[in-house]
Amino acid sequence: MIKGTEVYYVKNEEWQKFLKQTLTKYCLYAPGKGLVEPEYRIFGPEEDLSQIVYGGARTTQPLKFFIYPPREKVSPDQPSSDEKTIILGVKACDLKALSVLDKIFLDPDFPDPFYQKRRENTILISDDCTEPKESCFCILLGGNPFPEEGFDLNLSFLPARPAGGNKGILVEVGSKKGKDLLEEYKIPLLPAEENHLKMRQEKREKVIGKLKKINKDFKFPQDPLTLTKGKYDSPVWSEVSEDCVGCAACTNICPACHCFLLAEVLTTKFEKERYWDSCQYTGFARVAAGANPRKKLMERFRNRFYCKLEHKPENFELLACTGCGRCIEACQGKIDIREVLTKVARSKE
Amino acid sequence: MKNPYLPIEAKIEKVIAETPNIKTFVLKPKEEIPFATGQFVEITVPGIGEAPFTPSSSPYLKEKIEITIMDVGRVTNKLHQMAAGEIVGIRGPYGKGYPLDKMYGKEVLILGGGVGMAPLRSFLLALLEEADKFKRIVLCYGAKTPEDIVYKGQFVEWVKDKNLEVYRSVDKADSKWKETEGVVTVLLDKFKMNLENSVAIVCGPPIMMKFGTKRVLELGHRPENIYLSMEKNMSCGVGKCGHCALGRFYVCKDGPVFSYEQIKETPEIWD
């Protein structure tokens, strides 16, 4: 066992059996075969769990959908659902992003009861990223394509040795919640052997190699604080925001963006709903009397970068960009955040 | 678990017309809402919307809260159509108020403009409750015209209060106006303060905040002794929705009262 971590070897068929058993109590969301690529689906007790897609890359849908839904009634209702949920197949980039949301919504001064309840009732079973996408760049922001923290359980699939033999999984325990789940269903846990860990390491390094290849053309400092410092008034922001149309796809799809609109429902009962909102919209920061600190599209575009790369690190010591690359895929102006960061790095103050 | 988005019902007890577009609403919430002067609350008009306001009443007044509101937007427009007896919602208090403890023993300059006098009235009333703890209290207030001055009746009392020096100006005087004509900052030339032992509190519309703070700095007040009440789009009030971001700060949690020292390097503060 690696120092400080708890890793077990589990036979593939035992894992399948275990997962099936959990369905009596837990609602399971996992990536299943989609039209183009794997998509999150609910797997009920009657469903074929062999349809679950393990490994691969992060799904298009960010993890925040499950804990912080796009639209939710928050008054006068209290959180009611006690539904226990397992979310399977979460990748490292999304776990990191969730830690940013945790800072906001679990702020001890004002914990958000809706988020808190869902977070408490959710078990996160992550797995290693094995096929990064062309838009993936976690390693350029100090991340790794395999989860290191923030999960309840993490799965690393090992190749069958000898070929055609039993497939196995390395299950790493990340929390008491994860450990309890394993014990609840008495899954047979075998000690992880040295060669298992070696295989996992080799697989992980291979993925890092892929990511390096994908991102060979992008260069910016690993510490983004030095990247944006002093560049606020640089003309580079006008240049890099040229193709932005302010549609907010980037912030909606971002696993770490948390801003919302608290809106009144048209009744007399103090009903309030919150919807995901975006700092990219013109009126986002506008006050009633008309003052608006970010009237220009460039200013709103720049705001997103400063929020993610400077303000969140200053406040929480966490970057609010984890290199998942979803914004690259979602952008209709074909703006690639890696190109933006490369240009900003090259620009003068 | 407490739901921070759920308002408490409050009955409008009285509506006081201050100026043609400013009214003070006396609210009686179902539960007391103790606040520190300078903190703000969110007022809900059911089915219409919610907006942030800093109470204008004394924090010593417990069972009621007064809110002075200018008719500028959707929510405030609806509020202006409401009358005594109607129900609104109230959440809060939120944020950080004026650090009174740092002002004890000092000369206090209050510089206000227009409806920006609302939080300053609460602050001033808090100071006057323990006036002996402050070396001196100077109030400078400016409005567009004599008609636009808020708390007209209360000013009559304040002028007589021996604990307080009051200076007023209007941008455009009428024939009856006997006080200063000009922007509020001209009042600052009418007296001297001991800058070694003083604080300045500024609140007003963005343009007045900018030039007011600039003038106070020019006069030699220190950035760490200047307190600004920032107006941003505080929506959730609890540091989550992101609308009131001011650089790395959320005005709703880290403010609305900031020392100038805290935010002087932050872009967009006057916009």
Coordinates of C-alpha atoms in Angstrom, one line a residue:
Chain A
M1 CA 0.0 0.0 0.0
I2 CA 1.2 3.5 -0.8
K3 CA 1.9 5.6 2.3
G4 CA -1.1 7.6 3.4
T5 CA -3.5 6.0 0.9
E6 CA -5.8 3.0 1.1
V7 CA -5.9 1.1 -2.1
Y8 CA -7.5 -2.3 -2.7
Y9 CA -7.6 -4.8 -5.5
V10 CA -11.1 -5.8 -6.5
K11 CA -12.0 -8.4 -9.2
N12 CA -14.1 -7.0 -12.0
E13 CA -17.0 -9.4 -11.4
E14 CA -17.1 -8.6 -7.7
W15 CA -17.3 -4.9 -8.6
Q16 CA -20.2 -5.5 -10.9
K17 CA -22.0 -7.5 -8.2
F18 CA -21.3 -4.8 -5.6
L19 CA -22.6 -2.1 -7.9
K20 CA -25.8 -4.0 -8.6
Q21 CA -26.4 -4.4 -4.8
T22 CA -26.1 -0.7 -4.2
L23 CA -29.0 0.0 -6.5
T24 CA -31.5 -1.1 -3.9
K25 CA -30.6 2.0 -1.9
Y26 CA -28.9 4.4 -4.2
C27 CA -29.8 6.1 -7.4
L28 CA -26.9 5.6 -9.8
Y29 CA -25.8 8.0 -12.4
A30 CA -23.1 6.8 -14.7
P31 CA -21.8 7.5 -18.2
G32 CA -23.6 5.2 -20.7
K33 CA -23.3 4.9 -24.4
G34 CA -24.6 8.1 -26.0
L35 CA -25.3 9.2 -29.5
V36 CA -21.8 10.6 -30.1
E37 CA -19.9 10.0 -26.9
P38 CA -20.8 8.7 -23.4
E39 CA -23.5 10.6 -21.6
Y40 CA -24.7 10.5 -18.1
R41 CA -27.8 8.2 -17.5
I42 CA -29.7 6.9 -14.6
F43 CA -29.1 3.2 -14.1
G44 CA -32.1 1.6 -12.3
P45 CA -32.1 -1.8 -10.6
E46 CA -33.4 -3.5 -13.8
E47 CA -30.7 -2.1 -16.1
D48 CA -27.7 -3.7 -17.6
L49 CA -24.7 -2.3 -15.8
S50 CA -22.4 -3.6 -18.5
Q51 CA -23.6 -0.6 -20.5
I52 CA -21.7 1.7 -18.2
V53 CA -18.7 3.3 -19.8
Y54 CA -15.6 3.4 -17.6
G55 CA -12.5 5.4 -18.2
G56 CA -12.4 7.5 -21.3
A57 CA -12.5 11.3 -20.7
R58 CA -14.8 13.6 -18.8
T59 CA -18.4 13.7 -20.1
T60 CA -19.8 16.9 -21.8
Q61 CA -22.1 17.4 -18.8
P62 CA -20.2 18.8 -15.9
L63 CA -20.5 17.3 -12.4
K64 CA -22.1 20.5 -11.1
F65 CA -25.4 19.5 -12.8
F66 CA -26.0 16.9 -10.2
I67 CA -25.2 18.9 -7.1
Y68 CA -26.2 22.4 -8.3
P69 CA -28.9 22.1 -10.9
P70 CA -29.4 24.8 -13.6
R71 CA -32.8 25.8 -12.1
E72 CA -34.0 25.2 -8.6
K73 CA -36.7 26.6 -6.3
V74 CA -35.0 27.9 -3.1
S75 CA -37.9 29.7 -1.3
P76 CA -40.1 29.2 0.5
D77 CA -39.2 25.5 0.1
Q78 CA -36.6 23.8 2.3
P79 CA -34.4 21.0 0.8
S80 CA -36.6 17.9 1.0
S81 CA -35.0 15.1 -1.0
D82 CA -33.2 12.5 1.0
E83 CA -32.4 10.5 -2.2
K84 CA -29.1 8.8 -1.9
T85 CA -27.1 9.1 -5.1
I86 CA -24.0 7.6 -6.5
I87 CA -22.3 9.4 -9.3
L88 CA -19.9 7.1 -11.2
G89 CA -17.1 8.0 -13.7
V90 CA -16.3 11.4 -12.4
K91 CA -12.9 12.7 -13.6
A92 CA -10.2 14.5 -11.7
C93 CA -10.9 17.9 -13.5
D94 CA -14.5 17.8 -12.2
L95 CA -13.5 16.9 -8.7
K96 CA -11.2 19.9 -8.6
A97 CA -14.0 22.1 -9.8
L98 CA -16.3 20.8 -7.2
S99 CA -13.9 21.9 -4.5
V100 CA -14.4 25.4 -5.8
L101 CA -18.2 25.1 -5.6
D102 CA -17.8 23.7 -2.1
K103 CA -15.9 26.8 -1.0
I104 CA -18.8 29.0 -2.2
F105 CA -21.8 26.9 -1.3
L106 CA -20.5 25.4 2.0
D107 CA -19.1 28.6 3.2
P108 CA -19.5 28.2 7.0
D109 CA -21.0 31.7 7.3
F110 CA -23.9 30.9 5.0
P111 CA -24.0 27.2 4.0
D112 CA -26.5 26.7 1.2
P113 CA -28.9 24.0 2.5
F114 CA -29.9 22.8 -1.0
Y115 CA -26.3 22.2 -2.1
Q116 CA -25.3 20.9 1.3
K117 CA -28.0 18.3 1.4
R118 CA -27.3 17.0 -2.1
R119 CA -23.6 17.0 -1.5
E120 CA -24.1 15.0 1.7
N121 CA -26.3 12.5 0.0
T122 CA -24.0 11.9 -3.0
I123 CA -21.2 9.4 -3.2
L124 CA -18.6 10.3 -5.8
I125 CA -16.9 7.3 -7.5
S126 CA -14.3 8.7 -9.8
D127 CA -12.0 6.9 -12.2
D128 CA -8.8 7.7 -14.1
C129 CA -9.1 9.5 -17.4
T130 CA -7.7 7.2 -20.0
E131 CA -8.5 8.9 -23.3
P132 CA -8.1 12.7 -23.0
K133 CA -9.9 14.8 -25.6
E134 CA -8.3 17.2 -28.0
S135 CA -9.6 20.0 -25.7
C136 CA -8.2 18.6 -22.4
F137 CA -5.3 20.4 -20.7
C138 CA -5.4 19.7 -17.0
I139 CA -1.6 19.1 -16.9
L140 CA -1.0 22.7 -18.1
L141 CA -2.7 24.0 -14.9
G142 CA -0.9 21.8 -12.4
G143 CA -3.5 19.0 -12.6
N144 CA -3.3 15.4 -13.4
P145 CA -5.7 13.1 -15.4
F146 CA -6.3 10.9 -12.4
P147 CA -8.0 11.9 -9.2
E148 CA -5.8 12.6 -6.2
E149 CA -8.4 14.1 -3.8
G150 CA -12.1 14.9 -3.5
F151 CA -13.4 11.5 -4.3
D152 CA -15.1 8.9 -2.1
L153 CA -13.8 6.0 -4.1
N154 CA -11.5 6.1 -7.2
L155 CA -11.3 3.3 -9.7
S156 CA -8.3 2.4 -11.9
F157 CA -8.8 -0.4 -14.3
L158 CA -5.9 -2.7 -14.8
P159 CA -5.3 -4.7 -17.9
A160 CA -5.9 -8.4 -17.8
R161 CA -2.7 -10.3 -17.0
P162 CA -2.2 -12.7 -18.6
A163 CA -4.2 -11.6 -21.6
G164 CA -7.7 -12.9 -21.5
G165 CA -7.5 -13.5 -17.8
N166 CA -9.3 -11.8 -14.9
K167 CA -9.6 -8.1 -15.2
G168 CA -9.1 -6.2 -11.9
I169 CA -9.7 -2.8 -10.5
L170 CA -7.7 -0.8 -8.1
V171 CA -10.1 0.9 -5.7
E172 CA -8.7 3.8 -3.8
V173 CA -10.6 5.0 -0.7
G174 CA -10.8 8.7 -0.5
S175 CA -13.2 9.2 2.4
K176 CA -15.1 7.5 5.2
K177 CA -18.2 7.7 3.0
G178 CA -16.4 5.6 0.4
K179 CA -15.1 3.1 2.9
D180 CA -18.5 2.7 4.5
L181 CA -20.0 2.0 1.1
L182 CA -17.5 -0.8 0.5
E183 CA -18.2 -2.3 3.9
E184 CA -22.0 -1.9 3.7
Y185 CA -22.1 -4.4 0.8
K186 CA -19.1 -6.5 2.0
I187 CA -17.3 -6.4 -1.3
P188 CA -14.2 -8.7 -1.2
L189 CA -11.2 -6.5 -0.9
L190 CA -7.8 -7.9 -1.7
P191 CA -4.6 -6.1 -0.9
A192 CA -3.2 -4.1 -3.8
E193 CA 0.1 -5.6 -4.9
E194 CA 3.2 -3.8 -5.9
N195 CA 2.8 -4.8 -9.5
H196 CA -0.8 -3.5 -9.5
L197 CA 0.3 -0.1 -8.5
K198 CA 3.1 -0.2 -11.0
M199 CA 0.5 -1.0 -13.8
R200 CA -1.6 1.8 -12.6
Q201 CA 1.3 4.2 -12.6
E202 CA 2.3 3.1 -16.1
K203 CA -1.2 3.6 -17.4
R204 CA -1.4 7.0 -15.8
E205 CA 1.9 8.1 -17.3
K206 CA 0.8 7.1 -20.7
V207 CA -2.2 9.4 -20.4
I208 CA 0.0 12.2 -19.3
G209 CA 2.1 11.6 -22.4
K210 CA -1.0 11.9 -24.5
L211 CA -1.9 15.1 -22.9
K212 CA 1.5 16.5 -23.4
K213 CA 1.3 15.7 -27.1
I214 CA -2.2 17.2 -27.4
N215 CA -1.0 20.4 -25.8
K216 CA 2.5 20.8 -27.3
D217 CA 1.7 24.1 -29.0
F218 CA 0.5 25.9 -25.8
K219 CA 2.8 27.6 -23.5
F220 CA 2.0 29.6 -20.4
P221 CA 3.3 29.7 -16.8
Q222 CA 2.1 26.9 -14.6
D223 CA 1.2 29.4 -11.9
P224 CA -1.5 31.5 -13.6
L225 CA -1.2 34.1 -10.9
T226 CA 2.0 35.3 -12.6
L227 CA 0.2 35.0 -15.9
T228 CA -2.5 37.6 -15.4
K229 CA -0.7 39.8 -12.8
G230 CA -0.3 43.3 -14.2
K231 CA -1.9 42.4 -17.5
Y232 CA -5.3 43.9 -16.6
D233 CA -4.9 46.9 -18.9
S234 CA -3.1 45.1 -21.6
P235 CA -4.4 45.4 -25.2
V236 CA -4.2 41.7 -25.4
W237 CA -7.7 41.3 -23.9
S238 CA -9.3 43.1 -26.8
E239 CA -7.4 40.9 -29.2
V240 CA -8.3 37.6 -27.5
S241 CA -12.0 38.5 -27.1
E242 CA -12.5 39.5 -30.7
D243 CA -14.4 36.4 -31.6
C244 CA -16.5 36.3 -28.4
V245 CA -20.3 36.9 -28.9
G246 CA -21.1 36.9 -25.2
C247 CA -23.3 33.8 -25.4
A248 CA -22.2 32.4 -22.0
A249 CA -21.8 28.9 -23.2
C250 CA -18.3 28.8 -21.6
T251 CA -19.6 29.7 -18.1
N252 CA -22.7 27.4 -18.4
I253 CA -20.6 24.4 -19.3
C254 CA -17.8 25.3 -16.8
P255 CA -17.7 22.8 -13.9
A256 CA -16.4 25.6 -11.6
C257 CA -18.6 28.5 -12.5
H258 CA -21.2 29.1 -9.8
C259 CA -22.9 32.4 -10.4
F260 CA -26.7 32.5 -10.4
L261 CA -29.7 34.7 -10.7
L262 CA -32.1 34.7 -7.8
A263 CA -35.4 35.4 -9.4
E264 CA -38.9 36.0 -8.0
V265 CA -41.6 33.6 -9.1
L266 CA -44.7 35.5 -10.2
T267 CA -46.8 34.7 -7.1
T268 CA -47.4 36.4 -3.8
K269 CA -45.9 33.7 -1.7
F270 CA -42.2 34.8 -1.6
E271 CA -41.3 32.0 -4.1
K272 CA -37.8 32.3 -5.4
E273 CA -35.9 30.3 -8.0
R274 CA -32.3 30.4 -8.8
Y275 CA -31.0 29.9 -12.3
W276 CA -27.4 29.6 -13.5
D277 CA -26.3 33.1 -14.6
S278 CA -23.3 34.3 -16.4
C279 CA -20.8 37.2 -15.9
Q280 CA -20.7 37.3 -19.7
Y281 CA -24.2 38.8 -20.0
T282 CA -24.4 42.6 -20.3
G283 CA -26.6 43.2 -17.3
F284 CA -24.9 40.9 -14.9
A285 CA -23.3 43.5 -12.7
R286 CA -25.6 46.4 -13.6
V287 CA -27.4 48.2 -10.7
A288 CA -30.9 49.6 -10.8
A289 CA -29.7 53.2 -11.3
G290 CA -27.9 52.0 -14.5
A291 CA -24.2 52.0 -13.4
N292 CA -22.5 49.0 -14.9
P293 CA -18.8 48.2 -14.1
R294 CA -18.5 45.9 -17.2
K295 CA -20.3 47.5 -20.0
K296 CA -18.0 46.2 -22.8
L297 CA -17.9 42.6 -23.9
M298 CA -14.1 42.7 -23.6
E299 CA -14.4 43.7 -19.9
R300 CA -16.8 40.8 -19.3
F301 CA -14.5 38.4 -21.2
R302 CA -11.5 39.5 -19.1
N303 CA -13.6 39.2 -15.9
R304 CA -14.0 35.5 -16.4
F305 CA -10.2 35.0 -16.6
Y306 CA -9.5 37.2 -13.6
C307 CA -12.2 35.4 -11.5
K308 CA -10.8 32.0 -12.3
L309 CA -7.1 32.6 -12.3
E310 CA -6.6 35.4 -9.8
H311 CA -9.5 36.0 -7.5
K312 CA -10.4 32.4 -6.7
P313 CA -6.7 31.5 -6.0
E314 CA -6.4 34.6 -3.8
N315 CA -9.5 33.8 -1.8
F316 CA -9.4 30.0 -1.7
E317 CA -6.0 29.0 -3.0
L318 CA -7.8 27.2 -5.7
L319 CA -7.8 27.8 -9.5
A320 CA -11.3 28.0 -10.9
C321 CA -10.1 26.5 -14.2
T322 CA -9.2 22.8 -14.1
G323 CA -8.4 22.3 -17.7
C324 CA -11.4 20.2 -18.6
G325 CA -11.6 22.1 -22.0
R326 CA -15.4 22.1 -22.1
C327 CA -15.5 25.8 -22.9
I328 CA -13.3 25.1 -25.9
E329 CA -15.8 22.7 -27.3
A330 CA -18.8 24.9 -26.4
C331 CA -17.5 28.1 -27.9
Q332 CA -19.2 29.1 -31.1
G333 CA -16.4 31.7 -31.8
K334 CA -13.9 28.8 -31.6
I335 CA -12.0 30.6 -28.8
D336 CA -9.5 28.2 -27.2
I337 CA -8.7 29.1 -23.7
R338 CA -5.2 27.7 -24.2
E339 CA -4.5 30.0 -27.0
V340 CA -5.9 32.9 -24.9
L341 CA -3.6 32.0 -22.1
T342 CA -0.6 31.6 -24.4
K343 CA -1.2 35.0 -25.9
V344 CA -1.7 36.6 -22.5
A345 CA 1.6 35.1 -21.4
R346 CA 3.4 36.5 -24.4
S347 CA 1.8 40.0 -24.0
K348 CA 3.5 42.9 -22.3
E349 CA 2.0 44.7 -19.4
Chain B
M1 CA -30.8 24.0 8.5
K2 CA -31.4 27.7 7.9
N3 CA -32.5 28.7 4.4
P4 CA -30.6 32.0 3.6
Y5 CA -32.9 32.7 0.7
L6 CA -36.2 32.8 2.6
P7 CA -37.4 36.2 3.6
I8 CA -39.3 37.2 6.8
E9 CA -42.5 39.0 6.2
A10 CA -42.6 42.7 7.1
K11 CA -45.5 45.0 7.3
I12 CA -45.2 48.5 5.9
E13 CA -46.2 50.7 8.9
K14 CA -45.8 54.0 7.3
V15 CA -44.5 55.6 4.1
I16 CA -42.8 59.0 4.4
A17 CA -42.3 61.1 1.2
E18 CA -38.8 62.6 1.4
T19 CA -38.4 64.1 -2.0
P20 CA -40.2 63.8 -5.4
N21 CA -38.5 60.4 -6.0
I22 CA -37.4 59.2 -2.5
K23 CA -39.6 57.7 0.1
T24 CA -38.8 56.2 3.5
F25 CA -40.6 53.0 4.4
V26 CA -41.1 52.1 8.1
L27 CA -41.2 48.3 8.3
K28 CA -42.2 46.0 11.1
P29 CA -40.7 42.6 10.5
K30 CA -42.4 39.5 12.0
E31 CA -39.1 38.8 13.8
E32 CA -36.7 41.4 14.9
I33 CA -33.7 41.9 12.6
P34 CA -30.9 43.2 14.7
F35 CA -28.2 44.8 12.4
A36 CA -25.0 46.7 12.7
T37 CA -25.1 50.1 11.1
G38 CA -23.8 49.9 7.5
Q39 CA -25.0 46.3 7.0
F40 CA -27.7 45.8 4.4
V41 CA -30.8 43.8 3.9
E42 CA -32.7 42.4 0.9
I43 CA -36.3 43.6 0.4
T44 CA -38.6 41.4 -1.6
V45 CA -41.7 42.7 -3.4
P46 CA -43.6 39.4 -3.8
G47 CA -43.9 38.4 -7.5
I48 CA -41.8 41.4 -8.6
G49 CA -38.3 41.0 -7.3
E50 CA -35.7 41.7 -4.6
A51 CA -33.2 44.5 -4.1
P52 CA -30.5 45.4 -1.5
F53 CA -30.9 48.4 0.8
T54 CA -29.0 49.7 3.8
P55 CA -31.4 50.6 6.6
S56 CA -31.5 54.3 7.4
S57 CA -32.8 53.8 10.9
S58 CA -30.7 53.6 14.1
P59 CA -29.5 50.1 15.0
Y60 CA -30.8 50.9 18.4
L61 CA -34.3 50.9 17.1
K62 CA -35.1 47.2 17.5
E63 CA -38.7 46.4 16.5
K64 CA -38.8 48.5 13.3
I65 CA -36.5 49.1 10.4
E66 CA -36.6 52.1 8.2
I67 CA -35.5 52.0 4.6
T68 CA -35.1 55.0 2.4
I69 CA -35.6 54.2 -1.3
M70 CA -35.2 56.1 -4.5
D71 CA -37.5 55.2 -7.4
V72 CA -34.9 54.1 -10.0
G73 CA -35.7 50.5 -11.1
R74 CA -38.3 47.8 -11.4
V75 CA -38.4 46.8 -7.7
T76 CA -38.1 50.3 -6.3
N77 CA -40.8 51.6 -8.7
K78 CA -43.2 48.9 -7.4
L79 CA -42.2 49.8 -3.8
H80 CA -43.1 53.4 -4.4
Q81 CA -46.6 52.4 -5.4
M82 CA -47.0 50.5 -2.1
A83 CA -48.8 51.9 1.0
A84 CA -49.0 51.3 4.7
G85 CA -50.5 47.9 5.6
E86 CA -49.0 46.0 2.6
I87 CA -46.5 43.2 3.1
V88 CA -42.9 42.9 1.8
G89 CA -40.2 40.4 2.5
I90 CA -36.9 41.1 4.3
R91 CA -33.7 39.0 4.5
G92 CA -30.5 39.9 6.3
P93 CA -28.7 41.6 7.7
Y94 CA -25.7 41.0 5.4
G95 CA -22.1 42.1 5.1
K96 CA -19.9 44.2 7.2
G97 CA -21.0 47.5 8.6
Y98 CA -19.1 50.6 9.8
P99 CA -16.3 49.7 12.3
L100 CA -17.5 52.0 15.1
D101 CA -14.9 50.7 17.5
K102 CA -12.1 52.0 15.3
M103 CA -13.6 55.5 15.4
Y104 CA -13.9 56.0 19.1
G105 CA -11.9 59.1 20.3
K106 CA -11.6 60.4 16.7
E107 CA -13.0 63.3 14.7
V108 CA -15.6 61.8 12.3
L109 CA -16.3 63.3 8.9
I110 CA -19.5 62.2 7.2
L111 CA -19.7 63.1 3.5
G112 CA -23.0 62.2 1.8
G113 CA -24.8 62.9 -1.4
G114 CA -28.4 62.4 -2.4
V115 CA -30.0 59.2 -1.3
G116 CA -26.6 58.1 -0.1
M117 CA -27.6 59.8 3.1
A118 CA -29.7 56.7 4.0
P119 CA -26.9 54.5 5.4
L120 CA -25.2 57.6 6.7
R121 CA -28.3 58.6 8.8
S122 CA -28.2 55.1 10.4
F123 CA -24.5 55.6 11.0
L124 CA -25.0 59.2 12.4
L125 CA -27.8 58.0 14.7
A126 CA -25.6 55.3 16.0
L127 CA -22.8 57.9 16.7
L128 CA -25.2 60.3 18.4
E129 CA -26.3 57.5 20.8
E130 CA -22.8 57.6 22.3
A131 CA -21.7 61.0 21.1
D132 CA -19.3 61.5 24.0
K133 CA -17.2 58.7 22.6
F134 CA -16.3 60.7 19.6
K135 CA -14.1 63.8 19.6
R136 CA -16.1 65.6 16.9
I137 CA -18.8 64.7 14.4
V138 CA -19.1 66.7 11.1
L139 CA -21.8 66.1 8.6
C140 CA -21.5 67.4 5.0
Y141 CA -24.4 66.7 2.8
G142 CA -25.2 67.6 -0.8
A143 CA -28.3 67.3 -2.9
K144 CA -29.3 68.4 -6.4
T145 CA -31.8 71.0 -5.3
P146 CA -33.3 72.0 -1.9
E147 CA -36.3 69.9 -2.8
D148 CA -34.1 66.8 -3.2
I149 CA -32.8 66.9 0.4
V150 CA -33.8 63.9 2.4
Y151 CA -34.8 63.9 6.1
K152 CA -35.7 67.6 6.0
G153 CA -37.3 67.6 9.4
Q154 CA -34.5 65.7 11.0
F155 CA -31.9 68.1 9.7
V156 CA -33.6 70.9 11.7
E157 CA -32.9 68.9 14.8
W158 CA -29.4 68.0 13.7
V159 CA -28.4 71.6 13.1
K160 CA -29.4 72.3 16.8
D161 CA -27.5 69.3 18.2
K162 CA -24.4 70.6 20.0
N163 CA -22.6 67.2 19.3
L164 CA -22.8 67.8 15.6
E165 CA -21.6 70.3 13.0
V166 CA -23.8 70.3 9.8
Y167 CA -22.9 71.7 6.4
R168 CA -25.1 71.4 3.4
S169 CA -25.0 72.3 -0.3
V170 CA -27.2 72.0 -3.3
D171 CA -26.0 71.8 -6.9
K172 CA -28.7 74.3 -7.9
A173 CA -30.2 76.7 -5.3
D174 CA -33.6 78.3 -5.4
S175 CA -34.5 81.8 -4.0
K176 CA -35.1 80.5 -0.5
W177 CA -31.8 78.6 -0.1
K178 CA -29.4 80.3 2.3
E179 CA -26.7 77.7 2.6
T180 CA -24.0 76.7 0.1
E181 CA -24.5 76.3 -3.6
G182 CA -22.2 73.9 -5.4
V183 CA -21.0 70.3 -5.4
V184 CA -20.8 68.7 -2.0
T185 CA -17.0 68.7 -1.9
V186 CA -16.9 72.5 -1.6
L187 CA -18.1 72.1 1.9
L188 CA -14.9 70.4 2.8
D189 CA -13.1 73.8 2.6
K190 CA -15.2 75.3 5.3
F191 CA -13.5 73.7 8.2
K192 CA -10.3 72.0 9.3
M193 CA -9.9 68.6 10.9
N194 CA -7.1 67.0 12.9
L195 CA -6.0 64.5 10.2
E196 CA -3.8 62.7 12.7
N197 CA -6.9 61.6 14.5
S198 CA -9.8 61.4 12.1
V199 CA -11.9 59.2 9.9
A200 CA -14.0 60.0 6.9
I201 CA -17.1 58.2 5.8
V202 CA -18.3 58.6 2.2
C203 CA -21.6 57.5 0.6
G204 CA -23.4 58.8 -2.4
P205 CA -23.9 58.2 -6.1
P206 CA -20.9 56.8 -8.0
I207 CA -19.7 60.1 -9.4
M208 CA -19.9 61.7 -6.0
M209 CA -18.1 58.8 -4.3
K210 CA -15.3 59.1 -6.8
F211 CA -14.7 62.9 -6.5
G212 CA -15.6 62.9 -2.8
T213 CA -13.0 60.3 -2.0
K214 CA -10.5 62.0 -4.2
R215 CA -11.0 65.3 -2.4
V216 CA -10.8 63.7 1.0
L217 CA -7.5 62.1 0.0
E218 CA -6.2 65.4 -1.3
L219 CA -7.1 67.1 2.1
G220 CA -4.8 64.5 3.7
H221 CA -7.2 61.9 5.1
R222 CA -5.4 58.5 5.2
P223 CA -6.7 55.7 2.9
E224 CA -7.1 53.3 5.9
N225 CA -9.2 55.9 7.6
I226 CA -11.6 56.5 4.8
Y227 CA -14.7 54.2 4.7
L228 CA -16.8 53.8 1.6
S229 CA -20.2 52.2 1.3
M230 CA -20.1 50.5 -2.0
E231 CA -23.1 50.0 -4.2
K232 CA -23.0 46.9 -6.4
N233 CA -25.6 44.4 -7.6
M234 CA -25.9 42.5 -4.3
S235 CA -28.4 39.8 -5.1
C236 CA -28.1 36.7 -3.0
G237 CA -26.5 38.6 -0.2
V238 CA -24.5 35.6 1.0
G239 CA -21.5 35.5 -1.3
K240 CA -22.7 33.0 -3.9
C241 CA -24.4 34.5 -6.9
G242 CA -21.4 36.5 -8.0
H243 CA -23.3 39.6 -9.1
C244 CA -21.6 42.0 -6.7
A245 CA -18.0 41.0 -7.4
L246 CA -15.6 43.8 -6.9
G247 CA -12.2 42.4 -7.8
R248 CA -11.5 39.6 -5.5
F249 CA -14.2 40.8 -3.1
Y250 CA -17.9 40.2 -2.9
V251 CA -19.5 43.4 -1.8
C252 CA -22.3 41.5 0.0
K253 CA -19.9 39.5 2.2
D254 CA -16.7 41.5 2.4
G255 CA -18.5 44.9 2.3
P256 CA -20.6 46.9 1.6
V257 CA -18.4 49.0 3.9
F258 CA -14.7 49.0 2.8
S259 CA -11.8 51.1 3.8
Y260 CA -10.3 52.9 0.8
E261 CA -7.1 51.1 1.6
Q262 CA -8.7 47.7 1.1
I263 CA -10.0 48.5 -2.4
K264 CA -7.8 51.2 -3.8
E265 CA -5.9 48.8 -6.2
T266 CA -9.2 47.2 -7.4
P267 CA -10.3 48.2 -10.8
E268 CA -14.0 49.2 -11.5
I269 CA -14.6 50.6 -8.0
W270 CA -16.2 53.8 -9.3
D271 CA -18.1 52.3 -12.2

